[in-house]
Amino acid sequence: MAIERVLSGMRPTGNLHLGHYNGVLKNWIKLQHEHECLFFVADWHALTTHYDTPEIIEESVWEMVIDWLAAGVDPANSTIFIQSRVPEHAELHTLLSMITPLSWLERVPTYKDQQEKLASKDLSTYGFLGYPLLQSADILIYKATQVPVGEDQIPHIEFTREIARRFNHIYGKEKGFEEKAEAAIKKLGSKRSALYQEMRNAYQQSGDAEALDSARAMIEEQQGMSMGDKERLLGYLEGGGKMILLEPDYKLTPASKMPGLDGQKMSKSYNNTISMREDVDSVAKKIKTMPTDPARVRRTDVGDPAKCPVWQLHQIYSNQATQDWAQAGCKTAGIGCIECKGPVIEGVLAELKPIQERAAQYAEDPTLVKNIVAEGCEKARKLARETMRDVREVMGLNYS
Ligand code: TRP
Ligand code: SF4
């Protein structure tokens, strides 16, 4: 299997809630055990829409990192950093802007959608138009292969692929590329060299996509070969130059099944959330005041769990026995709604307890959190610098 590098970012624009925990964060926590992972706070992206409330960003950055850590994102298994602490993202953004047609940015669907949705804000800014390009820089600078995102972000990843392709097309070839690629083929050893040539021909002469995939896999698996040579071989395979930027794939985050307090998807904009740091009393109060099946006006009225948002939470937080109890009790008016909500309150509190305990530990030790992030920034920066060296070189900026 090819080596994957996973990268994802989150904008620091407020408290994280159970929807984030059960969707994005649980997915990150799983991925960190499977692949190399980089997770970052997209503070510049937050500024594109929250430029007039910098205090929200400043507060949210550290709180969000604490939430990640408390949820189980593990700095030993993933690199946690802040976008603005790796200024190379901005440099790549500027350089990519030179080859980015305005029309590509204008037709990214989130551009008009968000402008309409956030109509109270003036988003006719240069920064907001460039949002997807900044995101491309975030991704391409690490040569990420997999980007876990929600559905709304897919156009941004597709845009990123187009930018990478355009960049490689314009700048892909380094000086003496063919010779260097031929030399790299020899380094594969005679058997693999022959195989490589065969698969390259099959792809270039008859468009054999399977040959392309096998050749790619063979190159990725090759031990003891430099990154540069691997990239030359990958580029040569397709008839291009050394691949400086890599086209990433998106990895659709399994849709969070987390319903909010009103039965709609949990989301800040619906005002139906339970935050990851919600205190015990507030959790209880929010659930106790949740709407239920409107048919149950009196305690003696029977109800239908299918029409009740509380039942959706039972499906997440209750075991089978409790679910059976709620079903039967609701349909026969054997239990009241307050009684029915009891196990849900307990389930949510049980999920939150260890998270909040860990969050409190991190909150008490800001130096620890800052050290984790500083270390992550350092690691990320090293990777970013490598890519920038190549990018500057091919763009004619490597003065010495
Ligand atoms: N735009 C993403 C969001 O709103 C956040 C983000 C910024 C991101 N840069 C990224 C996600 C790079 C993945 C990769 O969710
Ligand atoms: Fe909802 Fe439970 Fe009340 Fe039925 S008994 S309406 S499932 S809260």
Coordinates of C-alpha atoms and ligand atoms in Angstrom, one line a residue:
M1 CA 0.0 0.0 0.0
A2 CA 1.2 3.5 -0.8
I3 CA 2.4 5.6 2.0
E4 CA -0.3 8.1 3.0
R5 CA 0.1 11.4 4.6
V6 CA -3.1 12.8 6.1
L7 CA -3.7 16.5 6.6
S8 CA -6.7 18.3 7.9
G9 CA -7.5 21.7 9.4
M10 CA -10.2 23.3 11.5
R11 CA -11.1 27.0 11.8
P12 CA -11.0 28.4 15.3
T13 CA -14.3 30.2 15.4
G14 CA -15.8 29.0 18.6
N15 CA -16.4 26.1 21.0
L16 CA -16.3 22.6 19.7
H17 CA -19.4 20.6 20.5
L18 CA -20.5 16.9 20.5
G19 CA -21.1 17.0 16.7
H20 CA -17.4 17.8 16.2
Y21 CA -16.4 15.2 18.7
N22 CA -18.5 12.4 17.2
G23 CA -17.8 13.4 13.6
V24 CA -14.4 15.0 12.8
L25 CA -12.5 14.3 16.0
K26 CA -13.3 10.6 16.3
N27 CA -12.2 10.2 12.7
W28 CA -8.9 12.0 13.3
I29 CA -8.3 9.9 16.4
K30 CA -8.8 6.7 14.3
L31 CA -6.6 8.0 11.4
Q32 CA -3.7 8.9 13.7
H33 CA -3.2 5.2 14.3
E34 CA -3.3 4.3 10.7
H35 CA -1.2 7.0 8.9
E36 CA 1.1 9.9 9.3
C37 CA -1.2 12.7 10.3
L38 CA -1.0 16.5 10.4
F39 CA -3.7 18.5 12.1
F40 CA -3.7 22.2 12.2
V41 CA -5.6 25.3 13.4
A42 CA -6.6 27.3 10.3
D43 CA -6.4 30.7 12.0
W44 CA -5.9 32.6 8.7
H45 CA -9.0 30.9 7.2
A46 CA -10.9 32.0 10.3
L47 CA -9.9 35.5 9.6
T48 CA -11.3 35.4 6.1
T49 CA -14.8 35.5 7.6
H50 CA -14.1 36.8 11.2
Y51 CA -11.7 39.6 10.3
D52 CA -13.7 42.0 12.4
T53 CA -13.7 39.8 15.6
P54 CA -10.0 38.8 16.0
E55 CA -10.7 38.2 19.8
I56 CA -12.8 35.2 18.9
I57 CA -9.9 33.7 17.0
E58 CA -7.4 34.4 19.6
E59 CA -9.5 32.8 22.3
S60 CA -10.6 29.9 20.2
V61 CA -7.1 28.8 19.0
W62 CA -5.9 27.5 22.4
E63 CA -9.3 26.2 23.5
M64 CA -9.7 24.3 20.3
V65 CA -6.3 22.6 20.7
I66 CA -7.3 21.7 24.2
D67 CA -10.5 20.2 22.9
W68 CA -8.5 18.1 20.4
L69 CA -6.1 16.9 23.0
A70 CA -8.9 16.2 25.5
A71 CA -10.8 14.2 22.8
G72 CA -7.7 12.0 22.2
V73 CA -5.8 13.5 19.4
D74 CA -2.4 12.4 20.5
P75 CA 0.7 14.5 19.9
A76 CA 2.8 11.3 19.9
N77 CA 0.8 10.0 16.9
S78 CA 0.1 13.2 15.0
T79 CA 1.6 16.6 14.4
I80 CA -0.5 19.4 15.8
F81 CA 0.2 23.0 14.7
I82 CA -1.1 26.4 13.9
Q83 CA -1.2 27.6 10.3
S84 CA 0.1 31.1 10.9
R85 CA 3.1 29.7 12.7
V86 CA 4.2 28.1 9.5
P87 CA 4.5 31.3 7.3
E88 CA 5.6 29.2 4.3
H89 CA 1.8 28.5 3.8
A90 CA 1.5 32.2 3.0
E91 CA 4.5 32.2 0.7
L92 CA 3.1 29.2 -1.3
H93 CA -0.3 30.9 -1.4
T94 CA 1.3 34.0 -3.0
L95 CA 3.3 32.0 -5.5
L96 CA 0.3 29.9 -6.4
S97 CA -1.8 33.0 -6.9
M98 CA 0.4 33.9 -9.9
I99 CA -1.0 30.9 -11.8
T100 CA -4.5 30.8 -10.5
P101 CA -7.1 32.0 -12.9
L102 CA -9.6 34.3 -11.2
S103 CA -12.5 32.4 -12.9
W104 CA -11.4 29.2 -11.1
L105 CA -11.8 30.9 -7.7
E106 CA -15.1 32.6 -8.7
R107 CA -16.7 29.3 -9.7
V108 CA -15.9 27.5 -6.4
P109 CA -19.4 27.0 -5.1
T110 CA -18.6 27.9 -1.5
Y111 CA -17.7 31.4 -2.7
K112 CA -21.2 32.5 -3.6
D113 CA -22.9 30.2 -1.2
Q114 CA -21.1 31.6 1.9
Q115 CA -21.5 35.1 0.7
E116 CA -25.2 34.6 0.6
K117 CA -25.4 32.7 3.8
L118 CA -23.3 35.2 5.7
A119 CA -25.0 38.1 4.0
S120 CA -24.6 40.3 7.1
K121 CA -20.8 40.3 6.5
D122 CA -19.0 41.9 3.7
L123 CA -17.2 39.0 2.1
S124 CA -16.3 40.7 -1.1
T125 CA -12.7 40.7 0.0
Y126 CA -9.6 39.5 -1.7
G127 CA -8.9 37.1 1.3
F128 CA -12.3 35.4 1.1
L129 CA -12.1 34.9 -2.7
G130 CA -8.7 33.3 -2.1
Y131 CA -9.9 31.0 0.6
P132 CA -9.7 27.8 -1.5
L133 CA -6.2 28.8 -2.7
L134 CA -4.9 29.3 0.8
Q135 CA -6.4 25.8 1.5
S136 CA -4.6 24.5 -1.5
A137 CA -1.3 25.9 -0.1
D138 CA -2.0 24.2 3.2
I139 CA -2.4 20.9 1.5
L140 CA 0.2 21.0 -1.2
I141 CA 3.0 22.3 1.0
Y142 CA 2.9 19.0 2.9
K143 CA 2.4 16.8 -0.2
A144 CA -0.6 15.4 1.6
T145 CA -2.2 12.4 -0.1
Q146 CA -5.4 12.3 1.9
V147 CA -7.5 15.1 3.2
P148 CA -10.3 14.2 5.5
V149 CA -13.1 16.7 5.0
G150 CA -16.8 17.1 5.1
E151 CA -18.9 17.1 2.0
D152 CA -19.0 20.9 1.7
Q153 CA -15.2 20.9 1.3
I154 CA -14.9 18.5 -1.7
P155 CA -14.9 21.4 -4.2
H156 CA -11.9 22.8 -2.4
I157 CA -10.0 19.6 -2.7
E158 CA -10.9 19.3 -6.4
F159 CA -9.7 22.9 -6.8
T160 CA -6.5 21.9 -5.1
R161 CA -5.9 19.1 -7.5
E162 CA -6.4 21.4 -10.5
I163 CA -3.9 23.9 -9.1
A164 CA -1.3 21.1 -8.5
R165 CA -1.8 19.9 -12.0
R166 CA -1.5 23.4 -13.4
F167 CA 1.6 24.0 -11.4
N168 CA 3.3 20.8 -12.4
H169 CA 2.4 21.4 -16.0
I170 CA 4.0 24.9 -16.0
Y171 CA 7.0 24.3 -13.7
G172 CA 7.1 20.5 -13.4
K173 CA 10.3 20.0 -15.3
E174 CA 13.6 20.6 -13.6
K175 CA 16.7 21.1 -15.6
G176 CA 18.2 17.8 -16.9
F177 CA 15.0 16.0 -15.9
E178 CA 15.2 13.2 -18.5
E179 CA 18.7 12.3 -17.6
K180 CA 17.9 12.4 -13.9
A181 CA 14.9 10.2 -14.4
E182 CA 16.8 7.7 -16.5
A183 CA 19.4 7.5 -13.8
A184 CA 16.7 7.0 -11.2
I185 CA 15.3 4.1 -13.3
K186 CA 18.7 2.4 -13.1
K187 CA 18.6 2.6 -9.4
L188 CA 15.6 0.4 -9.3
G189 CA 17.7 -2.6 -10.2
S190 CA 17.5 -4.5 -13.4
K191 CA 14.2 -6.4 -12.8
R192 CA 12.3 -3.5 -11.6
S193 CA 13.8 -1.1 -14.2
A194 CA 12.5 -3.3 -16.9
L195 CA 9.1 -3.6 -15.2
Y196 CA 9.0 0.2 -14.9
Q197 CA 9.7 0.8 -18.6
E198 CA 7.1 -1.8 -19.5
M199 CA 4.4 -0.2 -17.4
R200 CA 5.4 3.3 -18.5
N201 CA 5.0 2.2 -22.1
A202 CA 1.7 0.5 -21.4
Y203 CA 0.4 3.7 -19.9
Q204 CA 1.8 6.2 -22.3
Q205 CA 1.1 4.2 -25.5
S206 CA -2.3 2.7 -24.7
G207 CA -3.5 4.6 -21.6
D208 CA -3.4 1.5 -19.4
A209 CA -4.5 2.9 -16.1
E210 CA -3.8 -0.3 -14.2
A211 CA -0.2 -0.2 -15.4
L212 CA 0.1 3.3 -14.1
D213 CA -1.3 2.3 -10.7
S214 CA 1.0 -0.7 -10.4
A215 CA 4.0 1.4 -11.4
R216 CA 3.1 4.0 -8.9
A217 CA 2.8 1.4 -6.1
M218 CA 6.1 -0.1 -7.0
I219 CA 7.8 3.3 -6.8
E220 CA 6.2 4.2 -3.5
E221 CA 7.3 0.9 -2.0
Q222 CA 10.9 1.2 -3.2
Q223 CA 13.2 1.2 -0.2
G224 CA 16.2 3.4 0.2
M225 CA 15.4 5.8 -2.7
S226 CA 15.4 9.5 -2.2
M227 CA 12.2 11.5 -2.3
G228 CA 13.5 13.4 -5.2
D229 CA 14.2 10.3 -7.3
K230 CA 10.8 8.9 -6.4
E231 CA 9.1 12.1 -7.6
R232 CA 11.1 12.0 -10.8
L233 CA 10.0 8.5 -11.5
L234 CA 6.4 9.3 -10.8
G235 CA 6.6 12.3 -13.1
Y236 CA 8.4 10.5 -15.8
L237 CA 5.8 7.7 -15.7
E238 CA 3.1 10.1 -16.9
G239 CA 5.3 12.0 -19.3
G240 CA 5.6 15.1 -17.2
G241 CA 8.4 16.4 -15.1
K242 CA 9.4 15.7 -11.5
M243 CA 6.2 16.1 -9.6
I244 CA 6.8 18.9 -7.3
L245 CA 3.2 19.2 -6.0
L246 CA 1.1 16.2 -5.4
E247 CA -2.5 15.9 -6.2
P248 CA -4.3 15.0 -3.0
D249 CA -7.4 12.8 -2.6
Y250 CA -10.2 13.7 -0.3
K251 CA -11.4 11.4 2.3
L252 CA -15.0 12.0 3.1
T253 CA -15.5 12.1 6.9
P254 CA -18.3 9.7 7.7
A255 CA -21.2 11.9 8.2
S256 CA -21.7 12.7 11.9
K257 CA -24.9 11.0 13.0
M258 CA -25.0 13.4 15.9
P259 CA -28.4 15.0 16.1
G260 CA -28.8 18.3 17.9
L261 CA -31.2 19.1 20.7
D262 CA -34.0 19.8 18.2
G263 CA -33.5 16.7 16.0
Q264 CA -31.7 18.6 13.2
K265 CA -28.0 18.0 12.7
M266 CA -26.0 19.5 15.6
S267 CA -24.6 22.8 14.5
K268 CA -23.7 26.1 16.0
S269 CA -25.9 27.9 13.4
Y270 CA -29.0 26.0 14.6
N271 CA -28.3 26.8 18.2
N272 CA -28.9 23.2 19.2
T273 CA -25.5 22.1 20.5
I274 CA -24.0 20.6 23.6
S275 CA -20.4 21.8 23.8
M276 CA -17.5 19.5 24.7
R277 CA -17.0 21.7 27.9
E278 CA -20.7 22.0 28.8
D279 CA -21.1 21.7 32.6
V280 CA -23.2 19.0 34.2
D281 CA -26.1 21.3 35.1
S282 CA -26.3 22.8 31.7
V283 CA -26.3 19.4 30.0
A284 CA -29.1 18.3 32.2
K285 CA -31.1 21.4 31.6
K286 CA -30.6 21.4 27.9
I287 CA -31.8 17.8 27.6
K288 CA -34.7 18.3 30.0
T289 CA -36.0 21.1 27.9
M290 CA -35.7 19.3 24.6
P291 CA -38.8 19.0 22.6
T292 CA -40.4 15.5 22.4
D293 CA -43.1 13.9 20.3
P294 CA -45.7 16.8 20.2
A295 CA -48.5 14.1 20.5
R296 CA -47.5 13.6 24.1
V297 CA -49.2 16.6 25.6
R298 CA -50.3 14.8 28.8
R299 CA -48.4 12.1 30.6
T300 CA -51.1 9.6 29.6
D301 CA -50.8 10.3 25.9
V302 CA -48.9 7.7 24.0
G303 CA -46.1 8.7 21.7
D304 CA -43.9 7.6 18.9
P305 CA -40.1 7.7 19.3
A306 CA -39.7 8.1 15.6
K307 CA -41.1 11.6 16.0
C308 CA -38.9 12.5 18.9
P309 CA -35.4 13.9 18.9
V310 CA -34.7 12.4 22.3
W311 CA -35.0 8.9 20.7
Q312 CA -32.2 9.9 18.3
L313 CA -30.0 10.5 21.2
H314 CA -31.0 7.2 22.8
Q315 CA -29.8 5.5 19.6
I316 CA -26.4 6.9 20.3
Y317 CA -26.1 6.8 24.0
S318 CA -28.3 3.9 25.3
N319 CA -27.8 0.2 25.2
Q320 CA -30.3 -2.2 23.7
A321 CA -32.2 -2.8 26.9
T322 CA -32.6 0.9 27.6
Q323 CA -33.7 1.5 24.0
D324 CA -36.3 -1.2 24.3
W325 CA -37.5 0.3 27.6
A326 CA -37.8 3.8 25.9
Q327 CA -39.7 2.4 22.9
A328 CA -42.2 0.4 24.9
G329 CA -42.6 3.1 27.6
C330 CA -43.2 5.8 25.0
K331 CA -45.7 3.8 22.9
T332 CA -47.7 2.7 25.9
A333 CA -47.4 5.9 27.9
G334 CA -45.7 3.7 30.5
I335 CA -43.0 6.3 31.1
G336 CA -43.0 10.1 31.1
C337 CA -40.7 12.1 28.9
I338 CA -38.6 13.4 31.8
E339 CA -38.0 9.8 32.9
C340 CA -37.2 8.8 29.3
K341 CA -34.6 11.5 29.1
G342 CA -32.7 10.3 32.3
P343 CA -30.5 7.7 30.6
V344 CA -29.7 10.1 27.8
I345 CA -28.5 12.7 30.2
E346 CA -26.4 10.1 31.9
G347 CA -25.0 8.8 28.6
V348 CA -23.9 12.3 27.5
L349 CA -22.4 13.0 30.9
A350 CA -20.5 9.7 30.8
E351 CA -19.1 10.6 27.4
L352 CA -18.1 14.1 28.5
K353 CA -16.6 13.2 31.8
P354 CA -13.2 11.9 30.7
I355 CA -13.0 14.5 28.0
Q356 CA -13.6 17.3 30.5
E357 CA -11.2 15.8 33.0
R358 CA -8.4 15.8 30.4
A359 CA -9.4 19.3 29.2
A360 CA -9.1 20.6 32.8
Q361 CA -5.6 19.1 33.0
Y362 CA -4.5 20.8 29.8
A363 CA -6.2 24.0 30.7
E364 CA -4.3 24.1 34.0
D365 CA -1.0 23.7 32.2
P366 CA -0.9 26.1 29.3
T367 CA 2.9 25.6 29.0
L368 CA 2.3 21.9 28.2
V369 CA -0.2 22.8 25.4
K370 CA 2.1 25.5 24.0
N371 CA 5.0 23.1 24.0
I372 CA 3.0 20.5 22.1
V373 CA 2.0 23.1 19.5
A374 CA 5.5 24.5 19.3
E375 CA 6.9 21.1 18.6
G376 CA 4.2 20.4 16.0
C377 CA 4.9 23.7 14.3
E378 CA 8.6 22.9 14.2
K379 CA 7.9 19.5 12.6
A380 CA 5.5 21.0 10.1
R381 CA 7.8 23.8 9.2
K382 CA 10.6 21.4 8.3
L383 CA 8.3 19.6 5.8
A384 CA 7.0 22.9 4.4
R385 CA 10.5 24.2 3.9
E386 CA 11.5 21.2 1.8
T387 CA 8.6 21.8 -0.6
M388 CA 9.3 25.5 -0.7
R389 CA 12.9 24.9 -1.7
D390 CA 11.7 23.1 -4.8
V391 CA 8.9 25.5 -5.6
R392 CA 11.2 28.5 -5.4
E393 CA 13.7 26.8 -7.6
V394 CA 11.4 26.1 -10.4
M395 CA 9.8 29.5 -10.1
G396 CA 13.1 31.2 -10.6
L397 CA 13.5 32.4 -7.1
N398 CA 16.5 30.4 -5.9
Y399 CA 19.1 33.2 -5.7
S400 CA 22.3 32.5 -4.0
Ligands
TRP1 N1 -11.8 25.0 5.0 C1 -11.7 23.9 6.0 C2 -13.1 24.0 6.8 O1 -13.7 25.0 6.8 C3 -10.6 24.2 7.0 C4 -9.3 24.0 6.3 C5 -8.4 25.0 6.0 C6 -8.8 22.8 5.8 N2 -7.3 24.4 5.4 C7 -7.5 23.1 5.2 C8 -9.2 21.5 5.8 C9 -6.7 22.1 4.6 C10 -8.4 20.5 5.2 C11 -7.2 20.8 4.6 O2 -13.5 22.9 7.3
SF4_2 FE1 -39.6 11.1 23.2 FE2 -39.1 9.4 25.2 FE3 -41.1 11.2 25.4 FE4 -41.3 9.2 23.8 S1 -41.1 9.1 26.0 S2 -41.8 11.3 23.3 S3 -39.2 8.9 23.0 S4 -38.9 11.6 25.3

